[in-house]
mmCIF file of C-alpha atoms in Angstrom:
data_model
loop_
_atom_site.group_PDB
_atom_site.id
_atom_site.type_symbol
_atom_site.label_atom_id
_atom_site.label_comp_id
_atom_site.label_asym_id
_atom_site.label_seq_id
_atom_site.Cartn_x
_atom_site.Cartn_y
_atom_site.Cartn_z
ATOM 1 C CA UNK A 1 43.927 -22.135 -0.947
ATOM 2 C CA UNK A 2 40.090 -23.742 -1.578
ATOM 3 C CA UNK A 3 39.826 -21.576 -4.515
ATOM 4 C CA UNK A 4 43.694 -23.271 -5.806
ATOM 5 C CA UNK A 5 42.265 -26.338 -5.298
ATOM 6 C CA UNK A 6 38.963 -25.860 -7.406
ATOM 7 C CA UNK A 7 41.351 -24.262 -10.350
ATOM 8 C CA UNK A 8 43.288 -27.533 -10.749
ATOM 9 C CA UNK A 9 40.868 -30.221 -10.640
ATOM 10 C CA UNK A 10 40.777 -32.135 -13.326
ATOM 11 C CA UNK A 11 37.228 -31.274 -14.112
ATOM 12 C CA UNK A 12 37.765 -27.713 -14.525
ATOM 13 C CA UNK A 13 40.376 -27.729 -17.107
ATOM 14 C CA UNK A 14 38.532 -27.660 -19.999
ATOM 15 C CA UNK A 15 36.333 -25.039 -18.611
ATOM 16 C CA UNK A 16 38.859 -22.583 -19.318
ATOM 17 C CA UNK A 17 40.488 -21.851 -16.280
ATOM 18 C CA UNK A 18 43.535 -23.664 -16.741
ATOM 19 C CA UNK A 19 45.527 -24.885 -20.090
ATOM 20 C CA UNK A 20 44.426 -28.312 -21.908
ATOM 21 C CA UNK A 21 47.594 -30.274 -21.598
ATOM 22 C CA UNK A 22 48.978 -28.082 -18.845
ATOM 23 C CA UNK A 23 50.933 -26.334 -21.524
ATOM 24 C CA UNK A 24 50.294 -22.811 -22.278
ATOM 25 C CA UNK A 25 48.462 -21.244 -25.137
ATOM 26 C CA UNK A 26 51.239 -20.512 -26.876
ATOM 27 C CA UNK A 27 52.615 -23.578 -27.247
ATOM 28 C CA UNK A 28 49.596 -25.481 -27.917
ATOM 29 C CA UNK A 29 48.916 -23.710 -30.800
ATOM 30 C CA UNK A 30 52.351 -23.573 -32.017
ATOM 31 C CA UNK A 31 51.983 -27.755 -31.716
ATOM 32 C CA UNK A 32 49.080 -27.575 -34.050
ATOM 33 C CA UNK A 33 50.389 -24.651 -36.816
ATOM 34 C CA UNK A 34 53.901 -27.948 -37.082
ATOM 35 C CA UNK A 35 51.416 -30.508 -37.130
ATOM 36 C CA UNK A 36 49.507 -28.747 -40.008
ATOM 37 C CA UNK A 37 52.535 -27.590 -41.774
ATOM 38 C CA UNK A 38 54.055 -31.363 -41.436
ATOM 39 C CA UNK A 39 51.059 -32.134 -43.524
ATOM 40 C CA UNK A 40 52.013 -30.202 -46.228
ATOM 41 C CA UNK A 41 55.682 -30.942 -46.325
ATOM 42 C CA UNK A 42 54.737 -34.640 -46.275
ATOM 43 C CA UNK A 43 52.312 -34.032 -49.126
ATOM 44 C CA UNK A 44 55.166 -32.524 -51.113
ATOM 45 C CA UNK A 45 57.252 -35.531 -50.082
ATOM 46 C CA UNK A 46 54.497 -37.902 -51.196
ATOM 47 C CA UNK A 47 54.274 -35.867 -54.457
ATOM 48 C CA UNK A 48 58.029 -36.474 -54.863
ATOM 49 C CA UNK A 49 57.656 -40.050 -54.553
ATOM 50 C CA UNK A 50 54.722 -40.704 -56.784
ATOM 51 C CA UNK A 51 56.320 -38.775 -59.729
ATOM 52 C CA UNK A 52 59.303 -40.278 -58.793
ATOM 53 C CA UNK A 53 58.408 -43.373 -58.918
ATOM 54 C CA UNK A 54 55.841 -43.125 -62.294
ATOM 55 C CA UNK A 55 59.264 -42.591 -64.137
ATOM 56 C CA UNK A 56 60.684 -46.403 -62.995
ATOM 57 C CA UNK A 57 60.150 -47.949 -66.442
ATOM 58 C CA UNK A 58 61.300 -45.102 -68.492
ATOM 59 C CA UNK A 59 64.230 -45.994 -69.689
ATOM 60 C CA UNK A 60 64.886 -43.167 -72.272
ATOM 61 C CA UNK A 61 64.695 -40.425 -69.540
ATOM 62 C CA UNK A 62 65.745 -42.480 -66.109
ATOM 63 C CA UNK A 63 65.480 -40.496 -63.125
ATOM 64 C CA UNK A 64 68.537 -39.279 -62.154
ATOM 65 C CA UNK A 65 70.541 -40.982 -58.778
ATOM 66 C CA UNK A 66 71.145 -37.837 -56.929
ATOM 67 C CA UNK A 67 74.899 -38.877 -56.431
ATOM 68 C CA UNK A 68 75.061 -37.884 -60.263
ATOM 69 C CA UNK A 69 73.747 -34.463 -59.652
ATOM 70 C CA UNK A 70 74.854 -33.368 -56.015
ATOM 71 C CA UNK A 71 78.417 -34.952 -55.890
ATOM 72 C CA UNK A 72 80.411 -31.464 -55.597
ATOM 73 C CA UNK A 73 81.951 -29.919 -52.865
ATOM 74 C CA UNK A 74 82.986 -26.583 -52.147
ATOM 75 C CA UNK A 75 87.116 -25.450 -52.980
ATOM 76 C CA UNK A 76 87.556 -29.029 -54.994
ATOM 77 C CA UNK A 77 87.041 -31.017 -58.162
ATOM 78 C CA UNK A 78 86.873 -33.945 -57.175
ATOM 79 C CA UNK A 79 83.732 -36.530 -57.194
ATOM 80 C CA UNK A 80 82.441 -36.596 -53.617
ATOM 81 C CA UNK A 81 78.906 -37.560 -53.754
ATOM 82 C CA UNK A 82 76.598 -36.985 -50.678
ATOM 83 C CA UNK A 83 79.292 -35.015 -48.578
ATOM 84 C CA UNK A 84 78.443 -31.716 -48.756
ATOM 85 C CA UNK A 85 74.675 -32.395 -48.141
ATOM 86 C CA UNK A 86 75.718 -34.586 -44.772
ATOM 87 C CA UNK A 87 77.926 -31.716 -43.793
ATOM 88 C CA UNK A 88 74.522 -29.256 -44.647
ATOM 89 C CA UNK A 89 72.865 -31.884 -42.209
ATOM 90 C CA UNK A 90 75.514 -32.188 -39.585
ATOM 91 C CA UNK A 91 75.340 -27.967 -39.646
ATOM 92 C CA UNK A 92 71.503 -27.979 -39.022
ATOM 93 C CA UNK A 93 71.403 -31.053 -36.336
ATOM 94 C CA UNK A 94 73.877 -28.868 -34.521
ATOM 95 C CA UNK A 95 71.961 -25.391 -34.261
ATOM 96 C CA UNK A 96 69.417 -27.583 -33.338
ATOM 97 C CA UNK A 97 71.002 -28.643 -30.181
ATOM 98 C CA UNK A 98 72.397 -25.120 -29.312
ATOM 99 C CA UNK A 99 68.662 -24.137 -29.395
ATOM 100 C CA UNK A 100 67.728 -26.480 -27.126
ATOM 101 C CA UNK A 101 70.289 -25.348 -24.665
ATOM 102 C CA UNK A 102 69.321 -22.228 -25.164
ATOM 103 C CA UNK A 103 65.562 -23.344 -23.996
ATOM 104 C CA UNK A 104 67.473 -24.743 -21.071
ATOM 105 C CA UNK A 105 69.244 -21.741 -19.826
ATOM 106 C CA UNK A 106 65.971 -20.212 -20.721
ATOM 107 C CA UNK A 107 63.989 -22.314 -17.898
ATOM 108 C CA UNK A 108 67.355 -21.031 -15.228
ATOM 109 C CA UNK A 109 66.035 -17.476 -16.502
ATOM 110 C CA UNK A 110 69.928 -17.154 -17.452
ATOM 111 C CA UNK A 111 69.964 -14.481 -20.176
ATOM 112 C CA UNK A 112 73.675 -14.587 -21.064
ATOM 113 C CA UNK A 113 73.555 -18.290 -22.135
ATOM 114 C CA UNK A 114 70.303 -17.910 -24.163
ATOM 115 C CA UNK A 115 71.612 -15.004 -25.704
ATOM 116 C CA UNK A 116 74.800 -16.900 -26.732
ATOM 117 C CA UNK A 117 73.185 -20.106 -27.426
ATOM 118 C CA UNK A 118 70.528 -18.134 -29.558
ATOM 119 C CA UNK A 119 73.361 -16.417 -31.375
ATOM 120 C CA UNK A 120 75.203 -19.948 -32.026
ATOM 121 C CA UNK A 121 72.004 -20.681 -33.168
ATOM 122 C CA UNK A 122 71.615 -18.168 -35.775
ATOM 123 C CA UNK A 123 74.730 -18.322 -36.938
ATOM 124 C CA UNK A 124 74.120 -22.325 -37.675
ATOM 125 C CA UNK A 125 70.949 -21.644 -39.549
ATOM 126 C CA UNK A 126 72.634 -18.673 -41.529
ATOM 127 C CA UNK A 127 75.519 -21.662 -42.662
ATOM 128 C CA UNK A 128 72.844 -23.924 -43.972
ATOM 129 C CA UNK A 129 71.176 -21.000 -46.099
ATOM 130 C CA UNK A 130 74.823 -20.512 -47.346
ATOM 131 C CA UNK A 131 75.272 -23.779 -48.187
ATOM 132 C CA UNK A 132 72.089 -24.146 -49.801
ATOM 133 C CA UNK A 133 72.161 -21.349 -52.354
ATOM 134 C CA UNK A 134 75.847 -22.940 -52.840
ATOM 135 C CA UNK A 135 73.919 -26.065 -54.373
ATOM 136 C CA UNK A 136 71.438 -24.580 -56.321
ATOM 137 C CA UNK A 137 73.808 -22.357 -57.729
ATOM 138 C CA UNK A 138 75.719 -25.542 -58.655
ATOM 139 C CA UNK A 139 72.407 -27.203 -59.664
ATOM 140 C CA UNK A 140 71.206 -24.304 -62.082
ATOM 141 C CA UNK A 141 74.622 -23.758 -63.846
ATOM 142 C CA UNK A 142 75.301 -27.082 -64.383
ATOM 143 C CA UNK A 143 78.189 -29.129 -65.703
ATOM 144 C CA UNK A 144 80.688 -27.754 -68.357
ATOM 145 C CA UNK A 145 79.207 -30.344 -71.698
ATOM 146 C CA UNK A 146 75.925 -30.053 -70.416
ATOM 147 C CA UNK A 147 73.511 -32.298 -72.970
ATOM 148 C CA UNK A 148 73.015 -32.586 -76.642
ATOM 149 C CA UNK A 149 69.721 -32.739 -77.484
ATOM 150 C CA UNK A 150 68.049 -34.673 -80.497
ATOM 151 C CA UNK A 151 68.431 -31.709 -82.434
ATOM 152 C CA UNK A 152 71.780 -30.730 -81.483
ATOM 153 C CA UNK A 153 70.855 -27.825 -78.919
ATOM 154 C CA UNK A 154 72.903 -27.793 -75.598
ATOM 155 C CA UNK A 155 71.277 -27.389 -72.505
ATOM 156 C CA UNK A 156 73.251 -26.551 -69.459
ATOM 157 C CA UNK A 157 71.883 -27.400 -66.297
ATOM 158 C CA UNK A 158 68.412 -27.063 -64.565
ATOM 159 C CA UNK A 159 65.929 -25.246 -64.375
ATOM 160 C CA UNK A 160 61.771 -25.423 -64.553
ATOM 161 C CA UNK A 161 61.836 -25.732 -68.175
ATOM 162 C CA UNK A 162 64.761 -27.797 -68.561
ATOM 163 C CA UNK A 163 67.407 -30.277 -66.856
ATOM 164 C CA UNK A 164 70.168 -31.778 -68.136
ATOM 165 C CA UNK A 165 70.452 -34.742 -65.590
ATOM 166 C CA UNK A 166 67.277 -36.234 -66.614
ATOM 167 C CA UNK A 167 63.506 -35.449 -66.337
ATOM 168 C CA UNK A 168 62.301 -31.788 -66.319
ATOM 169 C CA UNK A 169 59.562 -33.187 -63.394
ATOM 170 C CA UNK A 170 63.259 -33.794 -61.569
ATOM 171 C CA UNK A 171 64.200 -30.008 -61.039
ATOM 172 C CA UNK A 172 61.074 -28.911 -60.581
ATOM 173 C CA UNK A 173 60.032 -31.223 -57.706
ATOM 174 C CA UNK A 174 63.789 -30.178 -56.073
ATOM 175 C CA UNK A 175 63.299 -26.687 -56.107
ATOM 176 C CA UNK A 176 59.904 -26.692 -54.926
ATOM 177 C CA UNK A 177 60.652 -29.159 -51.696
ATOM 178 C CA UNK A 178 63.926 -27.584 -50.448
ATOM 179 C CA UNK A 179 63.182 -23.772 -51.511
ATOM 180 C CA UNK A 180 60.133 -24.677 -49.610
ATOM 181 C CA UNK A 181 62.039 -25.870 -46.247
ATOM 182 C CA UNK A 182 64.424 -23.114 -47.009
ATOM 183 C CA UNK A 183 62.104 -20.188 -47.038
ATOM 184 C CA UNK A 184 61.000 -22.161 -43.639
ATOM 185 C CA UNK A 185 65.086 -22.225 -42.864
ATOM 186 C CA UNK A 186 64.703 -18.263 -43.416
ATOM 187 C CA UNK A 187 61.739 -17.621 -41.487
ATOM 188 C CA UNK A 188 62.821 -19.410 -38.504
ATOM 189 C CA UNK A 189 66.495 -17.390 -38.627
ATOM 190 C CA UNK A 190 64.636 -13.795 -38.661
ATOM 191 C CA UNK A 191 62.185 -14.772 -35.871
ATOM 192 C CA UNK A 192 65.504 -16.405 -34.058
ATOM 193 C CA UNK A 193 66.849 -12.695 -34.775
ATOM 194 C CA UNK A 194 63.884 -11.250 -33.355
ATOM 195 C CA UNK A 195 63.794 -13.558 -29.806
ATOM 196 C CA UNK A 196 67.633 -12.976 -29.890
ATOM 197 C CA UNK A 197 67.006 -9.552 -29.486
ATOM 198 C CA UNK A 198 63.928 -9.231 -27.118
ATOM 199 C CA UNK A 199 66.076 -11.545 -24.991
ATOM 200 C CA UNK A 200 69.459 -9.250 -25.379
ATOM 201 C CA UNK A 201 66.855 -6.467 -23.960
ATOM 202 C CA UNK A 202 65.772 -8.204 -20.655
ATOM 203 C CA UNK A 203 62.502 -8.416 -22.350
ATOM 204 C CA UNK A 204 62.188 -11.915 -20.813
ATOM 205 C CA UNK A 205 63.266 -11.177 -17.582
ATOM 206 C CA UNK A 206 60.318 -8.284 -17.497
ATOM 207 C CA UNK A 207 57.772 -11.185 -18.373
ATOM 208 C CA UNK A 208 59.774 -13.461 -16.070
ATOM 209 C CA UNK A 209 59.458 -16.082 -18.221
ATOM 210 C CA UNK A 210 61.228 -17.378 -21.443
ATOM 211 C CA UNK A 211 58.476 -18.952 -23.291
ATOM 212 C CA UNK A 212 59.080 -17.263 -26.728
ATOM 213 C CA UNK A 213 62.371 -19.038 -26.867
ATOM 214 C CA UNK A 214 60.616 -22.365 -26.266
ATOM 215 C CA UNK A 215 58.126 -21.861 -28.828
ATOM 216 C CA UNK A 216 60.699 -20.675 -31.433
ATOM 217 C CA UNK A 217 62.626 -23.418 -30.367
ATOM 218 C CA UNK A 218 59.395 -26.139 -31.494
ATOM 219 C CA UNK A 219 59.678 -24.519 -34.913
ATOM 220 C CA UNK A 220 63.367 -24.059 -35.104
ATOM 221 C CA UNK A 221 63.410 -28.384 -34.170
ATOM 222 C CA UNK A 222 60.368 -28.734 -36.638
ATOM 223 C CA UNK A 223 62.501 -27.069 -39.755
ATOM 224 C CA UNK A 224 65.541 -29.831 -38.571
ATOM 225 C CA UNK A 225 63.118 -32.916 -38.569
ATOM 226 C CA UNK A 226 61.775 -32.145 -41.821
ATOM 227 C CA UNK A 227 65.175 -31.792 -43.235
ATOM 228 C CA UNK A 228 65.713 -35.078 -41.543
ATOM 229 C CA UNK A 229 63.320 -36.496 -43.900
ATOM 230 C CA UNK A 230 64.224 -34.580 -47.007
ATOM 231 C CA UNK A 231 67.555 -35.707 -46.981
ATOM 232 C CA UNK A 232 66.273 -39.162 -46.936
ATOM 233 C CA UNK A 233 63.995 -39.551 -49.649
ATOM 234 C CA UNK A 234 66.227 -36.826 -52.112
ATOM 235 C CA UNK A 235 69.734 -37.482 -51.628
ATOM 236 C CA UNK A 236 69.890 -41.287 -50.025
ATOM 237 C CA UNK A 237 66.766 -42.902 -51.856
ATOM 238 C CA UNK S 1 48.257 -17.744 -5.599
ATOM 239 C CA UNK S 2 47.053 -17.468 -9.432
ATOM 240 C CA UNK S 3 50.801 -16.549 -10.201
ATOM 241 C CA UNK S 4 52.191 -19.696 -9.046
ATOM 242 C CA UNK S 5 49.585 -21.645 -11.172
ATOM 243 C CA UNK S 6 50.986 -19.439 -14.282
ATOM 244 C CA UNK S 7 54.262 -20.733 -13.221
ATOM 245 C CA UNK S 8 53.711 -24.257 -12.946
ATOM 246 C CA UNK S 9 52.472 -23.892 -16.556
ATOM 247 C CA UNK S 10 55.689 -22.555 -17.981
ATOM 248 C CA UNK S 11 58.382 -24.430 -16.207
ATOM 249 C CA UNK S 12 56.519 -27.788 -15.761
ATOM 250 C CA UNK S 13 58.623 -31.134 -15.719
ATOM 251 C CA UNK S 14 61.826 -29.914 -17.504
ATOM 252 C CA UNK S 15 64.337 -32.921 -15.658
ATOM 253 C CA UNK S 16 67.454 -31.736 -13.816
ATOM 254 C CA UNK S 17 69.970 -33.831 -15.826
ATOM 255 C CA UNK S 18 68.502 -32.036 -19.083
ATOM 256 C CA UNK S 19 71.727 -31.387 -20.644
ATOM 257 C CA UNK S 20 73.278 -34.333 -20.335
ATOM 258 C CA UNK S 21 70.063 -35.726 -22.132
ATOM 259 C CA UNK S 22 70.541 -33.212 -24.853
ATOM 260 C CA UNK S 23 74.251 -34.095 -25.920
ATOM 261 C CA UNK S 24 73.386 -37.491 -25.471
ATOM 262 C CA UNK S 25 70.854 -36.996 -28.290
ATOM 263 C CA UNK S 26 73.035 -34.942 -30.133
ATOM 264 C CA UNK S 27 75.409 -37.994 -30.062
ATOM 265 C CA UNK S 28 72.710 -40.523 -31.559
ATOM 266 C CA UNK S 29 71.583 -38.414 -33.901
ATOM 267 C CA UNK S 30 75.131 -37.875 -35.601
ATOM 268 C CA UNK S 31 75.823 -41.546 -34.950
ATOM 269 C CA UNK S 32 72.337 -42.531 -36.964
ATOM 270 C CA UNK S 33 73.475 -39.709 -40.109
ATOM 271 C CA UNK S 34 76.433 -41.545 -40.219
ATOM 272 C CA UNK S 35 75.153 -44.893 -40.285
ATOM 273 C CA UNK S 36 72.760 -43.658 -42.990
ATOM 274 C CA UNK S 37 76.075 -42.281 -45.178
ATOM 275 C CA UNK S 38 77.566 -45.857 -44.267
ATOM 276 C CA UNK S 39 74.785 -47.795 -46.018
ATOM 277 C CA UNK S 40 74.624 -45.093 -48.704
ATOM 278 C CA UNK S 41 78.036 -46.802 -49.568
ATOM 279 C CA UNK S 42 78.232 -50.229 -48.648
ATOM 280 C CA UNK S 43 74.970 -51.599 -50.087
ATOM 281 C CA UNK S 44 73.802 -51.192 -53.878
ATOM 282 C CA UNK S 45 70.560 -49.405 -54.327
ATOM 283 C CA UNK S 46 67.907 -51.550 -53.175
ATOM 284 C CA UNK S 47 64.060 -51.951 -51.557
ATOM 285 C CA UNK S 48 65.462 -52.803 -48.577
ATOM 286 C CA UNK S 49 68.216 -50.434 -48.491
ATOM 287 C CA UNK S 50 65.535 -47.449 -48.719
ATOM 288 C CA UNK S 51 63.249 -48.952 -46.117
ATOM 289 C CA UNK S 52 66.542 -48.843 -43.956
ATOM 290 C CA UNK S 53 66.346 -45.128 -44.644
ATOM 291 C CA UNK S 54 63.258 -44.618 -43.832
ATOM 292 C CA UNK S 55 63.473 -46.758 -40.648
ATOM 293 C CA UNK S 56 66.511 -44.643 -39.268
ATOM 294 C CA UNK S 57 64.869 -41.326 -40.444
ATOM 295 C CA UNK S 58 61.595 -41.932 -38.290
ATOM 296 C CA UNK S 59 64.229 -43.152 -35.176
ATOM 297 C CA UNK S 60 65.706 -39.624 -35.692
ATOM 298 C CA UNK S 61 62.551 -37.694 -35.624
ATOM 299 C CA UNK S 62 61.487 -39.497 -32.591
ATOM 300 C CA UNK S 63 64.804 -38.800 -30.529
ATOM 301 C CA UNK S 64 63.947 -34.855 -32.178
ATOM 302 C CA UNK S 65 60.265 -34.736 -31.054
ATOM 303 C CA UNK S 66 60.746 -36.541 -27.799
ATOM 304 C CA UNK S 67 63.604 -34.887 -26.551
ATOM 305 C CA UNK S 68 64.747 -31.698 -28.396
ATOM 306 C CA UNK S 69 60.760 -30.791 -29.227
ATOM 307 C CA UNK S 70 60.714 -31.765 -25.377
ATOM 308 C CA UNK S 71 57.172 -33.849 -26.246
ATOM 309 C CA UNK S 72 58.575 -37.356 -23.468
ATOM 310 C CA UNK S 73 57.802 -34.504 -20.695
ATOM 311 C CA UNK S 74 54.484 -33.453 -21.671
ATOM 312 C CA UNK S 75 50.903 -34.335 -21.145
ATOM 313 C CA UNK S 76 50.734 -38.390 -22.946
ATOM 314 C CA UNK S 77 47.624 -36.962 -24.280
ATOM 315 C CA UNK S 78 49.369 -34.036 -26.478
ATOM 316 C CA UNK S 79 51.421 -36.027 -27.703
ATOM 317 C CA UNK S 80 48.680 -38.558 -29.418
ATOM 318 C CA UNK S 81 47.039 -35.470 -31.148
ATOM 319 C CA UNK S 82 49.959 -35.105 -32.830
ATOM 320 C CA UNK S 83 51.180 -37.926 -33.390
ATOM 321 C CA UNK S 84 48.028 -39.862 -33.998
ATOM 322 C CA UNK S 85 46.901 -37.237 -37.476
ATOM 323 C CA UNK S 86 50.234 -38.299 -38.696
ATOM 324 C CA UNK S 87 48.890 -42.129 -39.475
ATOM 325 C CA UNK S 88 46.553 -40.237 -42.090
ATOM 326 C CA UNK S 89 50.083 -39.743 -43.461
ATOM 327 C CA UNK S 90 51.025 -43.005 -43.922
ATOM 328 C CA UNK S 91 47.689 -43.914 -45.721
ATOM 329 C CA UNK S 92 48.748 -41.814 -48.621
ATOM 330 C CA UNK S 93 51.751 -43.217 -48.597
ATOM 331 C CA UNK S 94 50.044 -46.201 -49.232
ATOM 332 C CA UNK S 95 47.659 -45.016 -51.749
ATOM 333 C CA UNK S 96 50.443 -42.813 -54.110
ATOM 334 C CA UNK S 97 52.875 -46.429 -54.058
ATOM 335 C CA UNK S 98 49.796 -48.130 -55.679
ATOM 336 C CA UNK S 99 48.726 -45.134 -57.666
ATOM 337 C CA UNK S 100 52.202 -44.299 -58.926
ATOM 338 C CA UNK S 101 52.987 -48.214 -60.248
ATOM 339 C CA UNK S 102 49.817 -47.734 -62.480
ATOM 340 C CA UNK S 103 51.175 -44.107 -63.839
ATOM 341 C CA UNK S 104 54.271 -46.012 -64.684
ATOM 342 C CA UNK S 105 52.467 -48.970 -66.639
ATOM 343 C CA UNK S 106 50.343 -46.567 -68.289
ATOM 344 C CA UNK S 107 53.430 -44.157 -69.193
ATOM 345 C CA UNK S 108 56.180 -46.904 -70.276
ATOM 346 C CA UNK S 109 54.163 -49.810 -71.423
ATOM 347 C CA UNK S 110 55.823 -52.034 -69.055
ATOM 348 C CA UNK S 111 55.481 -55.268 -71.280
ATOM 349 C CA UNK S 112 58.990 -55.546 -72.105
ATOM 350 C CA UNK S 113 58.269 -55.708 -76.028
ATOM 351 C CA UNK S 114 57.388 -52.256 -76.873
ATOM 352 C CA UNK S 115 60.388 -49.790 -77.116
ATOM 353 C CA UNK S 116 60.124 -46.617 -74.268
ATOM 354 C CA UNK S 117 58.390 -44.026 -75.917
ATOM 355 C CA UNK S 118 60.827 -41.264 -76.951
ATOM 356 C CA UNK S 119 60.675 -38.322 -74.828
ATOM 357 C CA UNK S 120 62.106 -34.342 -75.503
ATOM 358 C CA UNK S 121 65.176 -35.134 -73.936
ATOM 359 C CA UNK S 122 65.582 -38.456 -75.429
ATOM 360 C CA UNK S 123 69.552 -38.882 -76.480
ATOM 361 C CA UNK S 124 73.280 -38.484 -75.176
ATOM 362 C CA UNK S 125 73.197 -38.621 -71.764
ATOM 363 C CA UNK S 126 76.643 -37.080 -71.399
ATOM 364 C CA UNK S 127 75.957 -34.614 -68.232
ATOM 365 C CA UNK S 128 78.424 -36.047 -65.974
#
């Protein structure tokens, strides 16, 4: 019980014998790889908006409003700007919350609900991947006239050479910023995969613990928030 | 007695009425996303409009980080080194705005007199 006592004083506990924070290694660092990694998405964010914002007085080659480009929706013709990339939102806000619950039944040690949760999970972050090559498919093919150039070529669409809709600096920059979050959209759906199935195996229970589920979780959360702020400064700015 | 303290670390602090809290989050987030399509509509594009944007998109990530990322139940002290490196963000911010209104003097000759300088793609904007 003395020796108890001596482990958590406050003194001791940055001598190593207990966690800084009280939270576990694991975490910790997982807290520091988001904050590092929400440095670089909100350098490419930053990038965004300087170019984006160099190209105000240009008045032969205006920077598109993103309701001109994104305003399609799956199954119909019609002009619905902004709808399909709410619904991709709506889709990711939601497997967000079905990981957290699955963090929750994780601290109960309830394996059936984090497996199911974790599943629901999956399944939410596999819909937003769909969805997203559904854009860019939409985004590279482009619209039926396309553009006459000076010269009388047609371009069709976008790509990193070219864009109909307005500056080439305009595809590039959306490419890079959500294939970036969706490679991190990917990454967090196979490691989801991978808990999903140490936790289907009563790996956890073994450990007696579900920590991998809460540290998944952080970056699962992380990959929402940024999306949080992607959608705001592409689609509604 | 070393188990226990290996315990305390993993299941610290998690409140009792945590799922209620959750779908109560859920709720304000999907209420915020919609208020954010609302103005999308309602108001032409505008300063203010965007800094309404960006005012309801840092609400959402802190009902994200405190509650889903779980960070209103941890140590005060974690959450300042994360939150705190963030500023560093904003002074970039700051720097690019001022940075990016002399690219677009320099690029467009901003003077009103001079025609915009013809570009590749400079004609027929028929896309839509």
């Amino acid at each position: 019980m003395a020796n108890t006592a001596t482990l958590t004083n406050s003194k001791t506990q940055w001598g190593g014998g207990n966690s800084p924070f009280n939270v576990s290694y694991g975490k910790l660092m997982m807290w520091i790889f988001l904050l590092s990694d929400a440095f670089t998405f909100s350098s490419l964010l930053v990038a965004y908006g300087f170019i984006r914002y160099s190209f105000n007085g240009d008045v032969a080659n205006p920077w598109p409003s993103p309701d001109m480009v994104f305003n399609h929706f799956p199954f119909t013709h019609a002009h619905l700007p902004l709808m399909f990339v709410s619904l991709m939102t709506f889709i990711l806000i939601f497997s967000s919350v079905t990981m957290v619950l699955a963090v929750e039944a994780g601290h109960r040690n309830s394996r059936k609900e984090v497996v199911k949760y974790m599943i629901m999970t999956i399944l939410g972050g596999a819909a937003f991947l769909g969805c997203q090559a559904w854009e860019w498919t939409h985004f590279i093919a482009g619209t039926e006239q396309g553009k006459t150039l000076l010269d009388g070529t047609v371009i069709k669409g976008a790509n990193l050479f070219q864009n109909e809709y307005g500056p080439v600096a305009f595809a590039d920059l959306f490419f890079i910023v959500t294939g970036f979050h969706g490679f991190h959209v990917f990454s967090g759906v196979v490691l989801n995969i991978i808990i999903t199935i140490q936790a289907a195996s009563g790996e956890f229970d073994k450990r007696g613990h579900y920590e991998m589920v809460e540290k998944v979780g952080l970056y699962w959360h992380f990959v929402d928030l940024v999306w949080v702020f992607v959608f705001t400064f592409y689609y509604l700015i | 007695m070393s188990a226990h303290t290996a315990d305390q670390i993993v299941h610290h602090d998690a409140p009792s009425d945590m799922k209620a809290k959750i779908w109560r989050t859920f709720w304000i987030l999907l209420v915020l996303t919609l208020v954010d399509i609302a103005f999308y509509f309602i108001f032409p594009p505008s300063t203010y409009r965007n800094w309404l944007f960006i005012v309801l998109g840092i609400v959402k990530a802190y009902f994200i980080v405190s509650i889903f990322m779980h960070m209103k139940f941890e140590k005060k002290f974690l959450a300042w080194m994360i939150v705190l490196p963030m500023s560093f963000v904003v002074y970039l911010i700051t720097l690019m705005i001022i940075e990016g209104g002399y690219t677009d003097d320099s690029r467009n000759k901003n003077d009103g007199n001079t025609p915009a300088k013809k570009t590749e793609q400079h004609d027929n904007h028929s896309g839509h």
